[in-house]
Short mmCIF file of C-alpha atoms and ligand atoms in Angstrom, two decimals:
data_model
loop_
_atom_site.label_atom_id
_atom_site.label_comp_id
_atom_site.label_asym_id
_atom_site.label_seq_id
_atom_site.Cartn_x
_atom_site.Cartn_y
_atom_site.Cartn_z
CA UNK A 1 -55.82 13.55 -29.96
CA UNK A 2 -53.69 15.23 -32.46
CA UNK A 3 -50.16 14.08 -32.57
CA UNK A 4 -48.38 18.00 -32.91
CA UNK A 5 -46.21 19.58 -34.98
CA UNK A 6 -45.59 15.71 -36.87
CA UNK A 7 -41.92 15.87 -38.58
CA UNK A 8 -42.67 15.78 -42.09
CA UNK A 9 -42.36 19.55 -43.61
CA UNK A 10 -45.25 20.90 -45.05
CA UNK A 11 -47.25 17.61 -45.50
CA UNK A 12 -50.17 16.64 -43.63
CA UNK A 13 -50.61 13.83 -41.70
CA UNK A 14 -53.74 12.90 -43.52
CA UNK A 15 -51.67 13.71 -46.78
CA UNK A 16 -48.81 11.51 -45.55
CA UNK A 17 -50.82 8.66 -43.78
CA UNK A 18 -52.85 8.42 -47.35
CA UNK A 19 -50.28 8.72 -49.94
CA UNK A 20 -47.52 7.09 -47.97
CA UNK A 21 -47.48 5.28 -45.25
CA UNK A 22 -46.97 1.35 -46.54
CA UNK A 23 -47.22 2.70 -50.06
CA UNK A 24 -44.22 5.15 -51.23
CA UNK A 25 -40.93 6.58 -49.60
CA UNK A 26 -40.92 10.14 -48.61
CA UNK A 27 -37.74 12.42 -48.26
CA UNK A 28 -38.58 15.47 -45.84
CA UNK A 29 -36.13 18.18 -45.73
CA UNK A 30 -35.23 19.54 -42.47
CA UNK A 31 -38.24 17.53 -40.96
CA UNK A 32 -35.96 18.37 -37.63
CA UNK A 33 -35.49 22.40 -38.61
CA UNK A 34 -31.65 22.90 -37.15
CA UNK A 35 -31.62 19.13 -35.81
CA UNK A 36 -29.07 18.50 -33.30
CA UNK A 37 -28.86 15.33 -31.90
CA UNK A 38 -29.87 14.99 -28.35
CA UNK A 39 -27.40 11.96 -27.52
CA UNK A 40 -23.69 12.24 -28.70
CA UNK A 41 -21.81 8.82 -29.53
CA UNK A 42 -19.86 8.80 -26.45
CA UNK A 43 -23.74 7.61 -25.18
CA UNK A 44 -24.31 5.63 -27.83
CA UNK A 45 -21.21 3.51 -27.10
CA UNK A 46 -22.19 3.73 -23.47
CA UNK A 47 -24.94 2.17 -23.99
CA UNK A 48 -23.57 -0.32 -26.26
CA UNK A 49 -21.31 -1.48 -23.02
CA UNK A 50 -24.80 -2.58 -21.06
CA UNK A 51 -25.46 -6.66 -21.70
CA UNK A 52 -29.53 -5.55 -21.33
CA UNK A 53 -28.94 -3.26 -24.39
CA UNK A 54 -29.01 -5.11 -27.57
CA UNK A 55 -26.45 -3.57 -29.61
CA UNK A 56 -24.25 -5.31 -33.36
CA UNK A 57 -21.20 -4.25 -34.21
CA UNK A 58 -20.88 -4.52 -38.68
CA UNK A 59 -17.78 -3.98 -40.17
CA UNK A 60 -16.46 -4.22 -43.62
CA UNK A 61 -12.86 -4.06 -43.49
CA UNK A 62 -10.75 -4.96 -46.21
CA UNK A 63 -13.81 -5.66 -47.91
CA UNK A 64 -15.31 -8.53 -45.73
CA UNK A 65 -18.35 -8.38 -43.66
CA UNK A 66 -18.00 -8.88 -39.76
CA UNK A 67 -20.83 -9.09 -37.35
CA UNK A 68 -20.66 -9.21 -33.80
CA UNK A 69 -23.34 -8.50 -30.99
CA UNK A 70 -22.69 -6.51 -27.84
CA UNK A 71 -21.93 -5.66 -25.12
CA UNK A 72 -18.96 -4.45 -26.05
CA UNK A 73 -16.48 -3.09 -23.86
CA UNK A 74 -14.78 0.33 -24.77
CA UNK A 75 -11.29 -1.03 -26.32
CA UNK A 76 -13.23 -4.15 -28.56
CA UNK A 77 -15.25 -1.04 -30.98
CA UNK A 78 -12.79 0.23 -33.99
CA UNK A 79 -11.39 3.40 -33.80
CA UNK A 80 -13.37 6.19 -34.64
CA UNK A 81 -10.32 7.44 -37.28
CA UNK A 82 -10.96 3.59 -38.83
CA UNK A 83 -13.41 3.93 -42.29
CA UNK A 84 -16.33 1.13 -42.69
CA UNK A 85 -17.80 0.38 -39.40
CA UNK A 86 -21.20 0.32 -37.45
CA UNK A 87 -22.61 0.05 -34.57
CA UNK A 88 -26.50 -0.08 -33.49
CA UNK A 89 -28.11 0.08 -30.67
CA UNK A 90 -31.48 -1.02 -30.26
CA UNK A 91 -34.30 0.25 -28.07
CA UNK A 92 -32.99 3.73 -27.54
CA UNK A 93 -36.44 5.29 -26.70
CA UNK A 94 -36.73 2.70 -23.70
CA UNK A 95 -32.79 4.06 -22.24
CA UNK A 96 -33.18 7.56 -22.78
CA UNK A 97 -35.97 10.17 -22.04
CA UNK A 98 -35.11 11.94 -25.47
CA UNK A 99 -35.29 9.34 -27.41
CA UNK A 100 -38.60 8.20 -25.95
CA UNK A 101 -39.69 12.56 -26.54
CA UNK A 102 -38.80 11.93 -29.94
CA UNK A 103 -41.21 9.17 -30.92
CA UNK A 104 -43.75 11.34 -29.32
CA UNK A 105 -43.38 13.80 -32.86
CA UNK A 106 -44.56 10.31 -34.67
CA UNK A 107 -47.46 9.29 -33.32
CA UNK A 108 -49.64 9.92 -35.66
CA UNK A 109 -49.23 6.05 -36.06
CA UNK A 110 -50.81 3.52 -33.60
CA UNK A 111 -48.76 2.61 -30.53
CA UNK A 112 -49.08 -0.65 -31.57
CA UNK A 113 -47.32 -0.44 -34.61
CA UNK A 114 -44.46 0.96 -32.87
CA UNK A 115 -41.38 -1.59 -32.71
CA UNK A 116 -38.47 1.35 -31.32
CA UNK A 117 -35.58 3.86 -31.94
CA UNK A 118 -32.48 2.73 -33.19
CA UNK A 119 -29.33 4.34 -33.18
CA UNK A 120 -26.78 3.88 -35.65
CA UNK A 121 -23.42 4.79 -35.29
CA UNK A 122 -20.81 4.86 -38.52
CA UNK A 123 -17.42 6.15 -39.61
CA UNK A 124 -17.07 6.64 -42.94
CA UNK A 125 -18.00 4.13 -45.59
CA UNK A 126 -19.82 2.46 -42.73
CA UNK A 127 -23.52 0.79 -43.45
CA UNK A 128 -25.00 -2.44 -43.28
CA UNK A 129 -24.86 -3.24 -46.72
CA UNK A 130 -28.34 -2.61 -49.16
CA UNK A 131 -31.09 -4.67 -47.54
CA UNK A 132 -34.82 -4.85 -46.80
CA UNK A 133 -37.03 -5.05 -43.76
CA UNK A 134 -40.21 -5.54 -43.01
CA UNK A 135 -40.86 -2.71 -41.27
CA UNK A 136 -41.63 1.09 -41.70
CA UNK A 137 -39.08 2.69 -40.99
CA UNK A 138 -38.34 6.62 -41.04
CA UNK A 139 -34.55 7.28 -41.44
CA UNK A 140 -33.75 10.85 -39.83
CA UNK A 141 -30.29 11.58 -40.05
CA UNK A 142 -28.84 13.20 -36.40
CA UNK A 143 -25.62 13.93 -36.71
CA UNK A 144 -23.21 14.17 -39.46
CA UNK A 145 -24.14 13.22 -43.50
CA UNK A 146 -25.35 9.82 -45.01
CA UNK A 147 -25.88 9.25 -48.62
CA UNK A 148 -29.15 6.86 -48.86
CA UNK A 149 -30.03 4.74 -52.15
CA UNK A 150 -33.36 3.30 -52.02
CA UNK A 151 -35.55 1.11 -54.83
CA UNK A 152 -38.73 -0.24 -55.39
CA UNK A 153 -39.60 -3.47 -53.55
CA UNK A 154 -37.16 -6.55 -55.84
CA UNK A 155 -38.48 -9.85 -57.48
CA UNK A 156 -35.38 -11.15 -56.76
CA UNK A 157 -34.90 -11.57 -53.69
CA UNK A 158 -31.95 -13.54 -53.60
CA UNK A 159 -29.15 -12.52 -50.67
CA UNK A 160 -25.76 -12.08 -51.04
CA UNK A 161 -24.15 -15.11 -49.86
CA UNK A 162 -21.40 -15.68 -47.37
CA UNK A 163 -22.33 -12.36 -45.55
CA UNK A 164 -23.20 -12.60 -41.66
CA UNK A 165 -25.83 -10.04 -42.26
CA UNK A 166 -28.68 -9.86 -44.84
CA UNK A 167 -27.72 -7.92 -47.84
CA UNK A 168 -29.46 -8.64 -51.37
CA UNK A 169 -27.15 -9.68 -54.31
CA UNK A 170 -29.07 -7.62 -56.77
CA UNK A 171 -29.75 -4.25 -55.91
CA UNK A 172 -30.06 -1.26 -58.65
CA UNK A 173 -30.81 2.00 -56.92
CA UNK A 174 -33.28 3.81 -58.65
CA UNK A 175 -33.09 6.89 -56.05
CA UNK A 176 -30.01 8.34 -54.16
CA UNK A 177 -29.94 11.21 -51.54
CA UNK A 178 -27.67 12.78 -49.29
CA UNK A 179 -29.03 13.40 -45.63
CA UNK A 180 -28.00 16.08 -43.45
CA UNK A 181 -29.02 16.63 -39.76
CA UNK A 182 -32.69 17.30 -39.27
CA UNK A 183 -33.55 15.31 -42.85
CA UNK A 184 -35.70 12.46 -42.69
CA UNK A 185 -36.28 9.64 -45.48
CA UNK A 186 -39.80 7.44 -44.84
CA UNK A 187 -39.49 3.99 -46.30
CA UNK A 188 -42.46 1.15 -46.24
CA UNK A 189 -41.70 -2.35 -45.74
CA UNK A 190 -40.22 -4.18 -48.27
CA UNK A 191 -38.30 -1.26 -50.63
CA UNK A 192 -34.40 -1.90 -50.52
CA UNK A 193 -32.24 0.69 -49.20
CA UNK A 194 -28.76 1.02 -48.10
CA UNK A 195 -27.17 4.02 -46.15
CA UNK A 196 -23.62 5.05 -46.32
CA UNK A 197 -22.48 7.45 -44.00
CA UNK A 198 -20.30 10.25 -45.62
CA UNK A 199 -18.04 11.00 -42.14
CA UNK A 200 -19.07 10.05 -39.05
CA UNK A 201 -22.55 9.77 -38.69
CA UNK A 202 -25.35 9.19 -36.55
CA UNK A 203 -28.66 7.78 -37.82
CA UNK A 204 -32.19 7.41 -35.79
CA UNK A 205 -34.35 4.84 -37.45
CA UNK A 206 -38.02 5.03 -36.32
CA UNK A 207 -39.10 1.48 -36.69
CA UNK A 208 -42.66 0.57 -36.99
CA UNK A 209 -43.39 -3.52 -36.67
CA UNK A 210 -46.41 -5.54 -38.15
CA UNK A 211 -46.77 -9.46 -37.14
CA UNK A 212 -47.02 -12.07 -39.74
CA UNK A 213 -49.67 -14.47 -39.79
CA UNK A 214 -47.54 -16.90 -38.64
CA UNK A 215 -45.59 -15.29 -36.25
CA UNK A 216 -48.80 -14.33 -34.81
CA UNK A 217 -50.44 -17.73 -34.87
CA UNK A 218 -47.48 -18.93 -32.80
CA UNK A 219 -46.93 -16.29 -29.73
CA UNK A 220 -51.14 -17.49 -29.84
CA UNK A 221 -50.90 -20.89 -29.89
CA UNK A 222 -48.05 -20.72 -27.42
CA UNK A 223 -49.90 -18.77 -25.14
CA UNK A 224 -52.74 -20.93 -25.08
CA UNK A 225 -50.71 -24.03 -24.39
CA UNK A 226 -49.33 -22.05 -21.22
CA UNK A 227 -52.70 -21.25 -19.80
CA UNK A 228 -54.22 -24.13 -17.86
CA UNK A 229 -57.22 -25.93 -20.13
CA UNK A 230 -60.25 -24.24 -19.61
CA UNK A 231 -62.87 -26.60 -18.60
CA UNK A 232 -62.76 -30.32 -18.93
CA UNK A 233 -59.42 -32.18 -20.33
CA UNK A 234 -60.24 -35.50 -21.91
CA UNK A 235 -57.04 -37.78 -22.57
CA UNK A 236 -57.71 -40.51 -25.55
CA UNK A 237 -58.76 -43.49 -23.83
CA UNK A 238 -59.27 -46.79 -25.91
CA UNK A 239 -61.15 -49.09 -24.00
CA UNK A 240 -61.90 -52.11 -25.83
CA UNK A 241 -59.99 -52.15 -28.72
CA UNK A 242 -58.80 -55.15 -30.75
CA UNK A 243 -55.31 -56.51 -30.73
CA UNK A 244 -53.77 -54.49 -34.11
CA UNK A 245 -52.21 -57.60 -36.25
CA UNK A 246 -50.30 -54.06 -37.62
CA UNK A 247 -48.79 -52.47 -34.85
CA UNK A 248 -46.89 -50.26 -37.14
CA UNK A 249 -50.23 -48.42 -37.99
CA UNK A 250 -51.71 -45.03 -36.81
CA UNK A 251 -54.85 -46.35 -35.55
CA UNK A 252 -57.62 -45.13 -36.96
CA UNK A 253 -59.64 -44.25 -34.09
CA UNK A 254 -56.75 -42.64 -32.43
CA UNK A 255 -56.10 -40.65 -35.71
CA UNK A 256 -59.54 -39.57 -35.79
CA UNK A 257 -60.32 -38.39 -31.97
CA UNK A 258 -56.46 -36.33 -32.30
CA UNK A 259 -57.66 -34.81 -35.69
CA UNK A 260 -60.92 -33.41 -34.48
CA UNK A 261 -59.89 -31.99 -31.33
CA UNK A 262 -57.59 -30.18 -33.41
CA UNK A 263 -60.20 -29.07 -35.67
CA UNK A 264 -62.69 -28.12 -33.71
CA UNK A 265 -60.29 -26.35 -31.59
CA UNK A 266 -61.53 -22.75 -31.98
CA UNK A 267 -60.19 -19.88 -29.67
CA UNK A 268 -63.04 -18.07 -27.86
CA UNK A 269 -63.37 -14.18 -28.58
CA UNK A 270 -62.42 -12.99 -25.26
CA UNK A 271 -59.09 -15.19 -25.37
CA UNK A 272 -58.16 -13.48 -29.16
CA UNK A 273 -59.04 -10.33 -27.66
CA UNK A 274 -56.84 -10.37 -24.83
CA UNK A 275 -53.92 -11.83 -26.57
CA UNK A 276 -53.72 -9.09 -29.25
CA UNK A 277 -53.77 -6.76 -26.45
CA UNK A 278 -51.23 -8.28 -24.23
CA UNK A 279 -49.39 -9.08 -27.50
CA UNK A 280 -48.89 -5.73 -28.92
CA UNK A 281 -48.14 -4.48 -25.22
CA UNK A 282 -45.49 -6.65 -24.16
CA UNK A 283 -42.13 -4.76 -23.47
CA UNK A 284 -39.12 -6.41 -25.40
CA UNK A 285 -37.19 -9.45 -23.41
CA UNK A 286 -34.49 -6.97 -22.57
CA UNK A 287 -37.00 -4.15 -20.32
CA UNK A 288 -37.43 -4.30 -17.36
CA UNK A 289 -38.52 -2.05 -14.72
CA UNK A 290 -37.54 -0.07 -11.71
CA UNK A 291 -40.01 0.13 -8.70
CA UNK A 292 -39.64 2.94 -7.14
CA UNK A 293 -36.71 2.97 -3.99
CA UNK A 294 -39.34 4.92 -1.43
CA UNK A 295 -42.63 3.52 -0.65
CA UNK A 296 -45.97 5.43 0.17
CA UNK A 297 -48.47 5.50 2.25
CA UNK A 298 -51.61 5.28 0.49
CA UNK A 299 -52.19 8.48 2.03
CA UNK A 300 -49.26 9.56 0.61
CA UNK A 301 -49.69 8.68 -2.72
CA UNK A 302 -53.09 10.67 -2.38
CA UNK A 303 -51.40 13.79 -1.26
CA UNK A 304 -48.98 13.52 -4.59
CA UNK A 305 -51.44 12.97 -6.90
CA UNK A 306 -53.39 15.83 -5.68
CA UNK A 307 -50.67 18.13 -6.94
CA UNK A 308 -48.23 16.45 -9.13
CA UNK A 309 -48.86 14.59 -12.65
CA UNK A 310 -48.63 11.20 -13.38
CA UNK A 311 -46.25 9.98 -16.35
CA UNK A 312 -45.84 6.83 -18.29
CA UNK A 313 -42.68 5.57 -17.94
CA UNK A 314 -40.20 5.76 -21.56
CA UNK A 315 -40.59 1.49 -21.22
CA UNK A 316 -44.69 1.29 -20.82
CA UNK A 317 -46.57 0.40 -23.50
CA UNK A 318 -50.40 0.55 -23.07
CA UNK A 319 -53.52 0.23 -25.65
CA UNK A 320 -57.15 -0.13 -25.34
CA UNK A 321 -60.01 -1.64 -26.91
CA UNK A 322 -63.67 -1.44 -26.27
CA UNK A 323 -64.06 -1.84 -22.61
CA UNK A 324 -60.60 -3.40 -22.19
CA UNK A 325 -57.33 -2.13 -21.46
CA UNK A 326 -53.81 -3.01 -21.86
CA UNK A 327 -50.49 -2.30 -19.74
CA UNK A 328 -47.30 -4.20 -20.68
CA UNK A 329 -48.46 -7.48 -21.50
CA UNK A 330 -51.45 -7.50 -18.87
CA UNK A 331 -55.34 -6.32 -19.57
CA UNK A 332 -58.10 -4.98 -17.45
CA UNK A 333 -61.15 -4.48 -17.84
CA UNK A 334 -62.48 -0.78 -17.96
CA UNK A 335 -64.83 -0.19 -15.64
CA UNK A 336 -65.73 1.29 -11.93
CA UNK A 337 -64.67 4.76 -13.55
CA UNK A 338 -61.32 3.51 -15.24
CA UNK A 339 -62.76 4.08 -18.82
CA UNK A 340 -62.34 7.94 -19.59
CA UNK A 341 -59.36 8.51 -17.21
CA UNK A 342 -57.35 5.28 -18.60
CA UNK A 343 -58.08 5.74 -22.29
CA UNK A 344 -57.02 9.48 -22.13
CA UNK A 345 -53.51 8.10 -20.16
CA UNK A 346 -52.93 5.98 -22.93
CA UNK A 347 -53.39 8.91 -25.14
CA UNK A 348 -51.38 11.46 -23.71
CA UNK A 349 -49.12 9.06 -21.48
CA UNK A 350 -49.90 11.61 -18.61
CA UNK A 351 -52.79 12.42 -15.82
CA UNK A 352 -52.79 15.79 -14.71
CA UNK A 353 -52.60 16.92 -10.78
CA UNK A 354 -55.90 16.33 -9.30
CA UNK A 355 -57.20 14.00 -11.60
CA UNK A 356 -58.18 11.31 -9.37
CA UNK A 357 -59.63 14.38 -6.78
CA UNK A 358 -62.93 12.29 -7.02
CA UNK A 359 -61.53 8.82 -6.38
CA UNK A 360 -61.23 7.19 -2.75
CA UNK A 361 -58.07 5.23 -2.21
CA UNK A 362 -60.04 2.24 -1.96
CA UNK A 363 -61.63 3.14 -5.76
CA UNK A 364 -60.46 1.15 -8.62
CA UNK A 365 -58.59 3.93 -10.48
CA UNK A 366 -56.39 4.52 -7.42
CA UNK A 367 -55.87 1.05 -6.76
CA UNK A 368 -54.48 0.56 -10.57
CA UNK A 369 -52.41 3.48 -10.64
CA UNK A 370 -51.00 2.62 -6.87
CA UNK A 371 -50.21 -0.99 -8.58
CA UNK A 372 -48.63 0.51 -11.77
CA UNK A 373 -46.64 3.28 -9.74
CA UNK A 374 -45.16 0.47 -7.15
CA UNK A 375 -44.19 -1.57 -10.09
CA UNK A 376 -42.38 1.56 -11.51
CA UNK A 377 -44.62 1.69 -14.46
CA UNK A 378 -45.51 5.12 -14.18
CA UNK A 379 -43.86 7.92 -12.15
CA UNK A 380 -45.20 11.36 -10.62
CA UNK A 381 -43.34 14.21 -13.08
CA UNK A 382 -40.59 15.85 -10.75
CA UNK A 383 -42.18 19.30 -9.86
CA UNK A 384 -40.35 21.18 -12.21
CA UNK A 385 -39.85 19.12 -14.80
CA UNK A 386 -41.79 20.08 -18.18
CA UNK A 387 -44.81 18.10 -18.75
CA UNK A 388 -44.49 15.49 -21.90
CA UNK A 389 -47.06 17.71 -24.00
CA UNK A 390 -44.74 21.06 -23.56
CA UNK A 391 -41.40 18.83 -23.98
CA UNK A 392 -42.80 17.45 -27.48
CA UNK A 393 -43.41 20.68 -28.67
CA UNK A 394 -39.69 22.35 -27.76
CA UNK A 395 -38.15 18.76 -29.05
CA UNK A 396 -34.99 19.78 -31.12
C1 SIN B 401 -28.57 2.16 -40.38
O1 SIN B 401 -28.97 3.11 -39.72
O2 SIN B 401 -27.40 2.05 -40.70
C2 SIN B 401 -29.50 1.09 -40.85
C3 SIN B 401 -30.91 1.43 -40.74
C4 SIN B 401 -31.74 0.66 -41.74
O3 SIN B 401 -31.30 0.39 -42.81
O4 SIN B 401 -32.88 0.31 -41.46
CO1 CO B 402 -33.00 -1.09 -43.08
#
């Protein structure tokens, strides 16, 4: 699958994905030709009322720093006519349908990667100081101007201290930009950057996550120590042993039976596989879904999908790998006839009408997507909405 009509002027995606992606910023131009944003700030404070949206308030008035999360009711957010304030709001493309169209123009890049869309909101002056993350992030400016400085990735990383929020001490811009509507700035982990909206301004950042080693290692090993052991569970037994005249001392045949069932602890493949699957699939803490408020009949259901597509819903996250697949944060296994029809959904995030015209209701395909549609993971497309692949391509 080609990802169409990618947002970044008149470079390719091979171009870009080569010479770019994790290695240098990029500043398209009018990536978004005539941008205008598709949600207004009276939404983005909307939003910022909900306590399942994760949403931070920054200010910097009378040159302090001020952090506080959300919700936050209507009267506790400055005044729009107030300089040096703003607020984000997480997970945008999980609330709203346009958001979630949006992300649709970037991937060119792995689901997986994909962390989510974050609105900013600012008056001006506002910004969150000059920072680094460890993401990918592309920058496209919605509404209103924001003057970006960026620089290489810092030896020093030292942070500014007293502030509630991670700023650097040191930071010495060696780049500077003004972005209007539609213009887009790329930036790979680790370069420092700081964004100052000029006016009010709206910013979308396109984050793109990537798990340390460690913070891999432990969603692993904390997912093995939920499972139930697999197989036999010795307990250290010590039948025999001599009264210690040290009872201070780590025996040593307690040290050594603990120390090699650590060792020779070794995952097997087809746990590793599944976690990274279920891992990179898991919705955030904060999504949840809807099922849907009218049952079906099976025969219903049948009767639908004969003549209406399926969609993903904005929340669902899916990957495969080999013969497995992945749904948020569950895996099956590909087979029965699941393989070309599941892979392709994962793709496009859509079947067509008919596709399952060769499936009985008692076949595995309809049996999966009967589960995911009663647990509101995917949706039929209301008749005359616009499929996904048409609504990408007239995205603003
Ligand atoms: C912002 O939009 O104000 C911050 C985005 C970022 O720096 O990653
Ligand atoms: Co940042």
């Amino acid at each position: 699958m080609r990802s169409p009509n990618p947002p970044l002027g008149g470079l390719s995606v091979d171009d870009f994905m080569r010479r770019h992606w994790q290695r240098r910023p990029l500043l398209v131009r009018g990536a978004f030709p005539g941008f205008r944003s598709p949600i207004d700030p009276a939404e983005v404070f909307a939003l910022a009322e909900r306590d399942d949206v994760e949403s931070r308030l920054i200010t910097a008035f009378s040159a302090r720093w001020k952090l506080r999360h959300g919700p936050f009711a209507p009267d506790e957010l400055p005044s729009r006519g107030r300089r040096n304030w703003t607020l984000l709001v997480q997970g945008v493309d999980t609330l709203h349908d346009a958001a979630r169209t949006l992300i649709e123009r970037f991937r060119f890049v792995a689901d997986a990667r994909l962390d989510d869309l974050m609105i900013s909101f600012a008056t001006d002056g506002g910004g969150v100081g000059p920072h680094l993350d460890s993401y990918d992030v592309f920058l496209l400016q919605a509404h209103g101007t924001r003057r970006w400085r960026i620089a290489p990735p810092p030896q020093d990383r030292t942070l500014a201290p007293d502030r509630p929020v991670r700023q650097l001490a040191r930071f010495e811009p060696t780049e500077e930009w003004l972005l209007e509507p539609g213009d887009m700035l790329y930036l790979p982990p680790d370069w420092c950057h700081d964004g100052v909206a000029v006016g009010d301004c709206m910013t979308f950042s396109i984050g793109f996550r990537a798990p340390s080693r460690h913070e891999l290692l432990r969603a692993f090993l904390g997912d093995c120590a939920d499972e139930a052991p697999q197989g036999p569970d010795p307990r250290y037994a010590d039948p025999g042993t001599p009264p210690t005249r040290h009872p201070g001392e780590l025996p040593a045949a307690m040290h050594g039976t603990l120390s090699r069932w650590l060792l020779d602890w070794r995952p097997t493949r087809a746990q590793v596989d599944a976690f990274i699957g279920r891992y990179v699939t898991e919705p955030k803490p904060s999504v949840w879904f809807e099922p849907p408020t009218r049952r079906l009949s099976d025969d219903a259901f049948a009767a639908r999908l004969a003549d209406a597509s399926l969609l993903a819903d904005r929340r669902t996250r899916m990957a495969y790998r080999g013969n497995r697949f992945f749904i948020n944060g569950e895996d099956l296994r590909l087979e029965g006839g699941l393989r070309a029809p599941l892979k392709r959904f994962a793709d496009v995030r859509r079947l067509p009408p008919g596709a399952l015209a060769d499936a009985p209701v008692d076949s595995p395909l309809f049996c999966t997507l009967r589960a995911w549609w009663d647990s509101g993971w995917i949706h039929f497309a209301p008749a005359d909405a616009p499929a996904l692949g048409r609504a990408r391509r007239s995205a603003p």
